[in-house]
PDB file of C-alpha atoms and ligand atoms in Angstrom:
ATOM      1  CA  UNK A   1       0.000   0.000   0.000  1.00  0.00           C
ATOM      2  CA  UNK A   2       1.277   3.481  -0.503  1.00  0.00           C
ATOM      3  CA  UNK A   3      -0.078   6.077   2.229  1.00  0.00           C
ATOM      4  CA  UNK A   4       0.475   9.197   3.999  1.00  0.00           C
ATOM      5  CA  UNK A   5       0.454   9.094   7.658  1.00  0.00           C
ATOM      6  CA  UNK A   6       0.078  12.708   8.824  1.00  0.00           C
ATOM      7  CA  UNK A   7      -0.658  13.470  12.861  1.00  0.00           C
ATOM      8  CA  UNK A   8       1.297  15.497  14.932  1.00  0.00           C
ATOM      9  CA  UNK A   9       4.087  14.577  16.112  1.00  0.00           C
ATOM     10  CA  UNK A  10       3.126  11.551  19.287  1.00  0.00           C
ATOM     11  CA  UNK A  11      -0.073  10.972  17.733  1.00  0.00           C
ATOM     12  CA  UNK A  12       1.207   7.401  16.636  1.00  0.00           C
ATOM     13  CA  UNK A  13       2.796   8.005  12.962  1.00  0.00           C
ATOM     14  CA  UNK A  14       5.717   5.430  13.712  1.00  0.00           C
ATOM     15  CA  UNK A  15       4.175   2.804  15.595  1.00  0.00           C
ATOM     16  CA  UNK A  16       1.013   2.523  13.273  1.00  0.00           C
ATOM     17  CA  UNK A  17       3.711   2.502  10.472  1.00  0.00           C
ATOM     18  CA  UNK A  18       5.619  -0.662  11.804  1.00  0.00           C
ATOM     19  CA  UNK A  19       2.470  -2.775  12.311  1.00  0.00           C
ATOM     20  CA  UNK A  20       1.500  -1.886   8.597  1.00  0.00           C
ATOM     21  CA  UNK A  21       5.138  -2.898   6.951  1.00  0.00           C
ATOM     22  CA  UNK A  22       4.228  -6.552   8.731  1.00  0.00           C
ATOM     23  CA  UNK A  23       1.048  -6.616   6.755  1.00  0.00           C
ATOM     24  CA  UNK A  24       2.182  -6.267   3.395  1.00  0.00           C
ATOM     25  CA  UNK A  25       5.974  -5.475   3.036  1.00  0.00           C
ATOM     26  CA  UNK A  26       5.735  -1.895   2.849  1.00  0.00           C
ATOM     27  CA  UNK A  27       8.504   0.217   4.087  1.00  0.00           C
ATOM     28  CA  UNK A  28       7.665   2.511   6.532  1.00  0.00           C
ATOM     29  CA  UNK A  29       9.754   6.033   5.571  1.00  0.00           C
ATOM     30  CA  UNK A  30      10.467   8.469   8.106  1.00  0.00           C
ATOM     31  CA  UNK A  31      12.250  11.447   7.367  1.00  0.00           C
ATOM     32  CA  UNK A  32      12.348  12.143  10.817  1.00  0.00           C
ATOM     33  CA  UNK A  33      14.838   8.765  11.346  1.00  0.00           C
ATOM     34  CA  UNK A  34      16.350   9.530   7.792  1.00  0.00           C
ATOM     35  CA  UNK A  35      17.747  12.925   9.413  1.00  0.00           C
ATOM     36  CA  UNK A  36      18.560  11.314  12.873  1.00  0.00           C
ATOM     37  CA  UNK A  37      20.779   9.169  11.262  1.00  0.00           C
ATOM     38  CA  UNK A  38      22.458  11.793   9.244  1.00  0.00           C
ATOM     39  CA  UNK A  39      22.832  14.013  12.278  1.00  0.00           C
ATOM     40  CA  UNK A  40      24.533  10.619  14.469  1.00  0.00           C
ATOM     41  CA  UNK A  41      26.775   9.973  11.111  1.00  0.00           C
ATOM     42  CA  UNK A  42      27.737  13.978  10.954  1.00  0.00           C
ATOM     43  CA  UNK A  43      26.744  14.011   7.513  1.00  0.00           C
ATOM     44  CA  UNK A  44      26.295  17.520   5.346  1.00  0.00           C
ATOM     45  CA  UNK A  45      23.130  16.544   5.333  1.00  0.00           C
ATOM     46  CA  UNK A  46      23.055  16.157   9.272  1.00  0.00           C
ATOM     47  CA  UNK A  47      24.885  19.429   9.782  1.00  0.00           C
ATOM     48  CA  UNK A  48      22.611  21.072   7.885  1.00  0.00           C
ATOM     49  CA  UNK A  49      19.434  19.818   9.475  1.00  0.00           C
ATOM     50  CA  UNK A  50      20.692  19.884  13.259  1.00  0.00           C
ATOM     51  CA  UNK A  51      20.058  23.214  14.498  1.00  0.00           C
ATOM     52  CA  UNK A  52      16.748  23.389  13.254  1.00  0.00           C
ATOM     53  CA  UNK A  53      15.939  19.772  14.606  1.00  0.00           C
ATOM     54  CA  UNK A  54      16.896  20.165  18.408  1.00  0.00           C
ATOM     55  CA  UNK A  55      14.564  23.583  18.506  1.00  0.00           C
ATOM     56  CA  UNK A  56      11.975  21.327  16.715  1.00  0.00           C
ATOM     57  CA  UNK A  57      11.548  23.758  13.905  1.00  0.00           C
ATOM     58  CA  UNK A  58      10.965  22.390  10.457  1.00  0.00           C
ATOM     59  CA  UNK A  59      14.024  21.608   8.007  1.00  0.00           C
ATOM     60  CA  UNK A  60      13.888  23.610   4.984  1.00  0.00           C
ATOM     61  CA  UNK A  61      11.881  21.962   2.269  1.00  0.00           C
ATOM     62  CA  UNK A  62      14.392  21.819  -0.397  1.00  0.00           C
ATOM     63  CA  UNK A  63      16.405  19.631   1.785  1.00  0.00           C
ATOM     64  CA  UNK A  64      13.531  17.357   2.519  1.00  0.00           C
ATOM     65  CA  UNK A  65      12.557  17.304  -1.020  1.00  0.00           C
ATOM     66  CA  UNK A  66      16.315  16.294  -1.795  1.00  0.00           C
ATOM     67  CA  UNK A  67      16.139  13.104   0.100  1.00  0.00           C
ATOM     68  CA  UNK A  68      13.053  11.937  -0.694  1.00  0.00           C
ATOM     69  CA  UNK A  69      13.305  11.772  -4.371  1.00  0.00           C
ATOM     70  CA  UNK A  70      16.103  10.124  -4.168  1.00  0.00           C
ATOM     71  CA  UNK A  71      14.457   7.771  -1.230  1.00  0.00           C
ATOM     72  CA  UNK A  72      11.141   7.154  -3.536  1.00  0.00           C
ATOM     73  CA  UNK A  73      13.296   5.776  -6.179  1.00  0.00           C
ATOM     74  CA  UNK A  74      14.777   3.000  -4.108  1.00  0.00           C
ATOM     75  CA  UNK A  75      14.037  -0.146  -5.064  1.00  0.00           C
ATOM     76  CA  UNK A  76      12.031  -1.502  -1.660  1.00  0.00           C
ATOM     77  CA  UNK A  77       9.454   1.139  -2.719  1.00  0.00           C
ATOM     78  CA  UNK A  78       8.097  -1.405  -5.229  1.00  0.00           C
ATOM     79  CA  UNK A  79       6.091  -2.868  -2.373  1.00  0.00           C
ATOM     80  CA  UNK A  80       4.530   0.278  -0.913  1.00  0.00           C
ATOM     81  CA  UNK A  81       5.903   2.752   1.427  1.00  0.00           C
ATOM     82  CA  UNK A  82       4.574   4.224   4.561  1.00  0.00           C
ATOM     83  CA  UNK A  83       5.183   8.542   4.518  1.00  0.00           C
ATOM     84  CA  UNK A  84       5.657   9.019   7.982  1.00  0.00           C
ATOM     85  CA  UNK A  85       6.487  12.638   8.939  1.00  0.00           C
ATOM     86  CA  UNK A  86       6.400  13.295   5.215  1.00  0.00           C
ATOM     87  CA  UNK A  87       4.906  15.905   3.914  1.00  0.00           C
ATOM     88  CA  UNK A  88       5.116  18.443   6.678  1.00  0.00           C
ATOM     89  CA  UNK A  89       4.116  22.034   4.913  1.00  0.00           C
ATOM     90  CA  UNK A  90       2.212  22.853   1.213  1.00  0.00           C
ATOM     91  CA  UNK A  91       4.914  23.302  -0.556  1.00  0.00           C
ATOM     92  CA  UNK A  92       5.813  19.822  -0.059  1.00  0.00           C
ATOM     93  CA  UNK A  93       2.641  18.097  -0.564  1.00  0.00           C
ATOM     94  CA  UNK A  94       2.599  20.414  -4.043  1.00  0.00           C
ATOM     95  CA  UNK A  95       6.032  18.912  -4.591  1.00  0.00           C
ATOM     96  CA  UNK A  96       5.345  15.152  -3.718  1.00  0.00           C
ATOM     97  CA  UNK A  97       2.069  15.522  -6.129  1.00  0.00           C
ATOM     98  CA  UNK A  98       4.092  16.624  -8.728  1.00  0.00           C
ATOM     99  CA  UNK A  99       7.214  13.915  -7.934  1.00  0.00           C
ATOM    100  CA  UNK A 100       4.655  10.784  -7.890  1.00  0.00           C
ATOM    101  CA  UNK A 101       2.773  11.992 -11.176  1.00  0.00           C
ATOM    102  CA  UNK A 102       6.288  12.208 -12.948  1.00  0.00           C
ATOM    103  CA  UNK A 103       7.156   8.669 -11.569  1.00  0.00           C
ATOM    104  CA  UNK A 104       3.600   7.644 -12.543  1.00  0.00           C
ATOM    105  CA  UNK A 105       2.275   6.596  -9.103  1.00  0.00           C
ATOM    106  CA  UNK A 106      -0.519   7.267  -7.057  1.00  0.00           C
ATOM    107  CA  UNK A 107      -1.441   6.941  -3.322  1.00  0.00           C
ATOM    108  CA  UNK A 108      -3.756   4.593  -1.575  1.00  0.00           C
ATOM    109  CA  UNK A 109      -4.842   7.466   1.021  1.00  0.00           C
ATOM    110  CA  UNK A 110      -3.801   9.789   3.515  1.00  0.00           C
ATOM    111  CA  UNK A 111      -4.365   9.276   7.118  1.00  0.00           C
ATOM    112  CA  UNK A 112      -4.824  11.906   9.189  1.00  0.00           C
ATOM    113  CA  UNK A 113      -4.222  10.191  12.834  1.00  0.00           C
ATOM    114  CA  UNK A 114      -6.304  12.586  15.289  1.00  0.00           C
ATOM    115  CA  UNK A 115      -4.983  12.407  18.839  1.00  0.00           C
ATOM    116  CA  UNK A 116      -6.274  14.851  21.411  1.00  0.00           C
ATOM    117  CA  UNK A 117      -3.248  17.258  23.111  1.00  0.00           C
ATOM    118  CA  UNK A 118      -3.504  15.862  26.166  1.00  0.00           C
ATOM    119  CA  UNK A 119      -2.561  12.847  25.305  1.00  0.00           C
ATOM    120  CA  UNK A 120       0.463  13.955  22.943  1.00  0.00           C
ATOM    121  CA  UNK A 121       1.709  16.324  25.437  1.00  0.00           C
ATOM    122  CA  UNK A 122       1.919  12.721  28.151  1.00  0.00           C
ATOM    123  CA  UNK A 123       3.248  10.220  25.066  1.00  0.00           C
ATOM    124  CA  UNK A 124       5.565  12.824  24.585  1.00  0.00           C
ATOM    125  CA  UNK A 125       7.499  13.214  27.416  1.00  0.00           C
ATOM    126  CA  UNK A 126       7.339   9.324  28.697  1.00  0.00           C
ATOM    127  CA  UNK A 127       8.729   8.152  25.125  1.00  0.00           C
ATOM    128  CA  UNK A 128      12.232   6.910  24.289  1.00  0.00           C
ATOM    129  CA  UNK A 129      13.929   5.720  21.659  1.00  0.00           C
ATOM    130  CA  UNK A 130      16.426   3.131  20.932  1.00  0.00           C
ATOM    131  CA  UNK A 131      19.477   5.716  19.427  1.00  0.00           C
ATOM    132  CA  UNK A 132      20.810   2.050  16.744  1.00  0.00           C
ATOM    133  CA  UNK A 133      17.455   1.017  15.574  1.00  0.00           C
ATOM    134  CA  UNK A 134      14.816   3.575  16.013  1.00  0.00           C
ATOM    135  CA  UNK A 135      12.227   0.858  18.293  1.00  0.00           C
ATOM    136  CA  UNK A 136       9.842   2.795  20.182  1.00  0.00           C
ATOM    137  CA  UNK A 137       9.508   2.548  24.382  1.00  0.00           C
ATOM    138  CA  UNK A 138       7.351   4.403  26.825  1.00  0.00           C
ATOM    139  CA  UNK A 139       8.628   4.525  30.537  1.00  0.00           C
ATOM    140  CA  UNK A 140       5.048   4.307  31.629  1.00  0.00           C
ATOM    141  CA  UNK A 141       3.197   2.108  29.306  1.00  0.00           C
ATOM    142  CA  UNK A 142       6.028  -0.146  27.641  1.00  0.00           C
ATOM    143  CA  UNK A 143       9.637   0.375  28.972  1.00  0.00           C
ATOM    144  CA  UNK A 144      12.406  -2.197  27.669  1.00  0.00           C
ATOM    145  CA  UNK A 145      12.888  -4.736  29.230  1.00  0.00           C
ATOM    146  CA  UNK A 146      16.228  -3.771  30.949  1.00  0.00           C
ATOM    147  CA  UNK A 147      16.263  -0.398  31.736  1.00  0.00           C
ATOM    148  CA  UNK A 148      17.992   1.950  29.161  1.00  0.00           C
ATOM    149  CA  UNK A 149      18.632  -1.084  26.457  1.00  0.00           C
ATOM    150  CA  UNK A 150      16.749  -2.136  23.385  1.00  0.00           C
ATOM    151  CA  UNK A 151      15.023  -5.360  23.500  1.00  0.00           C
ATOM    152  CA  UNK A 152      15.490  -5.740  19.909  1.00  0.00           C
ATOM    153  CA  UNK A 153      19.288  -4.738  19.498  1.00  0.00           C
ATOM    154  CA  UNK A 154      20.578  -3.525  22.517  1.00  0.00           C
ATOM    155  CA  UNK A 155      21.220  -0.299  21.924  1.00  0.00           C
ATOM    156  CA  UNK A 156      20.796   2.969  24.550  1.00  0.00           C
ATOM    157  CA  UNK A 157      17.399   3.695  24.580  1.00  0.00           C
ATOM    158  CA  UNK A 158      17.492   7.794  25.259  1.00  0.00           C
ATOM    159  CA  UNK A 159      14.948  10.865  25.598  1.00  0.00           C
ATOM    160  CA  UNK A 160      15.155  12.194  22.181  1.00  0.00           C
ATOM    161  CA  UNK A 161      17.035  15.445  22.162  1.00  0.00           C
ATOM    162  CA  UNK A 162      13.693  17.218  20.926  1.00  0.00           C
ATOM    163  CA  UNK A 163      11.858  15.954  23.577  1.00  0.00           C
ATOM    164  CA  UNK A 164      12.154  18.369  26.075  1.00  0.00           C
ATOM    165  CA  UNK A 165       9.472  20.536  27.119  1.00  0.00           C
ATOM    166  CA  UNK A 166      10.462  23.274  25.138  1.00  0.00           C
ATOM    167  CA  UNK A 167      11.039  21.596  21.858  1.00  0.00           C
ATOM    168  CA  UNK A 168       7.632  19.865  22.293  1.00  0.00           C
ATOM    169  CA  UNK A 169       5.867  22.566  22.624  1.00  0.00           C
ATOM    170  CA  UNK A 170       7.636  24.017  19.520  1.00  0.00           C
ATOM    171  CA  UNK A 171       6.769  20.839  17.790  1.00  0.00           C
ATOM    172  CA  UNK A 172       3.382  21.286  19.026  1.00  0.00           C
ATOM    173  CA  UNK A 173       3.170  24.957  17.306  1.00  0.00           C
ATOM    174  CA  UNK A 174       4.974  23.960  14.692  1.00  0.00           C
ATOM    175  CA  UNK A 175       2.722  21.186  13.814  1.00  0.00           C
ATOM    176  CA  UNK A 176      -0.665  23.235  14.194  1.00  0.00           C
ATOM    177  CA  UNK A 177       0.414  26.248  11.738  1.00  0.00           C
ATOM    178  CA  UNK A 178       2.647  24.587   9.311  1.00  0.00           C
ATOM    179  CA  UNK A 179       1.199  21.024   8.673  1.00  0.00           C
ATOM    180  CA  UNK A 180      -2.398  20.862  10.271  1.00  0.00           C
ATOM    181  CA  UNK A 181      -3.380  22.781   7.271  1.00  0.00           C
ATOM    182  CA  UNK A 182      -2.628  19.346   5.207  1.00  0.00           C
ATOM    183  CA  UNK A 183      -5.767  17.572   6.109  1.00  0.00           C
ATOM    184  CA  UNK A 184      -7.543  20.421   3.900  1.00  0.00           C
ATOM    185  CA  UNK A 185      -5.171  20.026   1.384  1.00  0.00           C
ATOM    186  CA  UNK A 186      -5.804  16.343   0.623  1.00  0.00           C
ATOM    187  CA  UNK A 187      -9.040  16.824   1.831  1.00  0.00           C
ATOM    188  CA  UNK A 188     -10.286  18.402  -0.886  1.00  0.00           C
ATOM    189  CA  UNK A 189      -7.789  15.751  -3.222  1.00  0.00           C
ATOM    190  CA  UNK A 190     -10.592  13.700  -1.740  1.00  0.00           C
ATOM    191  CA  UNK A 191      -7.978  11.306  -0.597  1.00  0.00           C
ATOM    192  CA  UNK A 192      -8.124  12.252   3.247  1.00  0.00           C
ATOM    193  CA  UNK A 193      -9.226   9.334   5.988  1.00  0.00           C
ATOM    194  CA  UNK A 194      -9.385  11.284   9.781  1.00  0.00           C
ATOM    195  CA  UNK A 195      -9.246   8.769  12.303  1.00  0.00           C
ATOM    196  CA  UNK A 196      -9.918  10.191  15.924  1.00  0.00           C
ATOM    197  CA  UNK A 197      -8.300   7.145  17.907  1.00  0.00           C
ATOM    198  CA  UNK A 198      -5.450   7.070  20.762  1.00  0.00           C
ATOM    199  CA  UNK A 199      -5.299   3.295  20.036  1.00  0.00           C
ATOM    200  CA  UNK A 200      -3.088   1.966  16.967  1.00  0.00           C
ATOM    201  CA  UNK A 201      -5.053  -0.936  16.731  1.00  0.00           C
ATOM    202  CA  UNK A 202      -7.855   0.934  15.950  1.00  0.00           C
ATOM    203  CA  UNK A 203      -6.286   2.874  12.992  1.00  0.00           C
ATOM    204  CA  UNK A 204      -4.998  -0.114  11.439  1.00  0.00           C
ATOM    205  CA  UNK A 205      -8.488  -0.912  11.208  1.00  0.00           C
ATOM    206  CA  UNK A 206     -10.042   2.048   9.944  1.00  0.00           C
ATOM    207  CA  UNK A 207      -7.125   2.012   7.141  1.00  0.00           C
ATOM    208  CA  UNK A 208      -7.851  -1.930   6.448  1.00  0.00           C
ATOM    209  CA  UNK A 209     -11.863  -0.598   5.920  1.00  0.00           C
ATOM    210  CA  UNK A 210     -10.739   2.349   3.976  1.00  0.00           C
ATOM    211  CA  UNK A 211      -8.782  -0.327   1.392  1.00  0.00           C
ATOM    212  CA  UNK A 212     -11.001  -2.985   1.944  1.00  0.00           C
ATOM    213  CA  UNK A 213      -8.162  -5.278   3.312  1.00  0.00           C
TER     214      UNK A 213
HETATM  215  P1  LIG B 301       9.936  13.444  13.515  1.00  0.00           P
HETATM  216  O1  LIG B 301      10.747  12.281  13.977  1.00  0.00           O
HETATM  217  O2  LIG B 301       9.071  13.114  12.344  1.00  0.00           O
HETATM  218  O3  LIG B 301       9.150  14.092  14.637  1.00  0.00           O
HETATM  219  O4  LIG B 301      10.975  14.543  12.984  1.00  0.00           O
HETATM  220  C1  LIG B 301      11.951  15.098  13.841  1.00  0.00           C
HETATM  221  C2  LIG B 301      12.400  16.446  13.303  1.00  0.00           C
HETATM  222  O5  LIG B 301      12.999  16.280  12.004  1.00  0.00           O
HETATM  223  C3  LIG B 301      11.320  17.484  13.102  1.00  0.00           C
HETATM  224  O6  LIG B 301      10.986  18.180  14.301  1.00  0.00           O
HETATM  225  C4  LIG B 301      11.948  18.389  12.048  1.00  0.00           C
HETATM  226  O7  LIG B 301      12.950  19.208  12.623  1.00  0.00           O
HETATM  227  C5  LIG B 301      12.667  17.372  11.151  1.00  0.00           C
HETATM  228  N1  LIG B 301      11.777  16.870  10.060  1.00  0.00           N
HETATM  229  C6  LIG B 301      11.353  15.589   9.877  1.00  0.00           C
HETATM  230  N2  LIG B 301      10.590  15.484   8.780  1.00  0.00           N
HETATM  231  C7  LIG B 301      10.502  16.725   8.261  1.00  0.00           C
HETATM  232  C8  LIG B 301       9.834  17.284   7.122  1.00  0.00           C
HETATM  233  N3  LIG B 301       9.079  16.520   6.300  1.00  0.00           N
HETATM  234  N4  LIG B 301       9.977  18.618   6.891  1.00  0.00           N
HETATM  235  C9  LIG B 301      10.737  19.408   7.678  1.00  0.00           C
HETATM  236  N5  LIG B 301      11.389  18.948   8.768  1.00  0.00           N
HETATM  237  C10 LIG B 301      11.268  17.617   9.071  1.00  0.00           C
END
């Protein structure tokens, strides 16, 4: 399948991602974790984007559009992808329309995950992530097993650097003025499924319906 997951940022992008790669060998693509691992590898490309990152202000959308047409063309993509955190403003939704008519594709839908503030603002702060592999933990609801170590490869599981209050809050704003304004966008595309759910489970769901999987 080939979607968009847009949500802000804790509403469940990633997780709701993963479970859909295991149903039909999509790749889940996160340009989030694409400019993590720059930034760890000290890449241009990670230079560039750092600054901006830690405040949790967007990176500029020419470098965003860089990577992902190169990252579209990759050979995985054959089976689907998974845009998670991808697009984040107009101009790149304009751009991404215009990138997967020239490569002659076409999207399944966008998914607009609706999670109340609340409940972002608490994911938020109690999530960590594994700095090798990416996995997902929550202190409160699902911690690793050992404390500070992925279950699934052992690495440190940290508080993101853009997880402090601050930079979640910025996120937060960031989110509402610059990429809230996407669910109009696609919308009126006509390709737009809002799901108002705090459980993955029950967006997986709602997507299967939407496809009739
Ligand atoms: P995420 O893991 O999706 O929350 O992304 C982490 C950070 O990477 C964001 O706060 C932005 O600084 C940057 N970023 C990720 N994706 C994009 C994008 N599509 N456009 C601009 N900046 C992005």
């Amino acid at each position: 399948m080939k979607l968009i997951l847009l949500g802000a940022p804790g509403a469940g992008k990633g997780t709701v991602a993963k479970l859909l790669t295991k149903m039909d060998g999509s790749v889940q693509i996160s340009t989030g974790d694409i400019l993590r691992a720059a930034v760890a590898a000290g890449t241009e490309l990670g230079k560039k984007a750092e600054a901006a990152m830690k405040a949790g202000d967007l990176v500029s959308d020419d470098l965003i559009m860089g990577i992902m047409r190169e990252r579209l063309k990759e050979d995985d993509c054959k089976s689907g992808y998974l845009l998670d955190g991808f697009p984040r403003t107009i101009p790149q939704a304009e751009a991404l329309t215009e990138l997967l008519a020239d490569m002659g594709e076409q999207l399944d839908a966008v998914v607009n995950i609706d999670v109340p503030r609340d409940v972002i603002l608490d994911r938020l702060t109690t999530r960590r992530t594994c700095q090798d592999c990416g996995e997902i933990y929550n202190v409160k609801s699902n911690p690793p097993k050992e404390d500070g170590k992925c279950d699934k490869c052992g690495g440190a599981v940290v508080q993101r650097d853009d997880e402090t209050e601050e930079a979640i809050n910025n996120r937060l704003d960031v989110y509402n003025k610059m990429t809230a304004p996407l669910a109009d966008f696609y919308e009126k595309e006509g390709s737009l499924l809002t799901v108002e759910a705090t459980s993955s489970e029950k967006v997986i769901d709602a997507i299967k319906a939407k496809l009739g999987l």
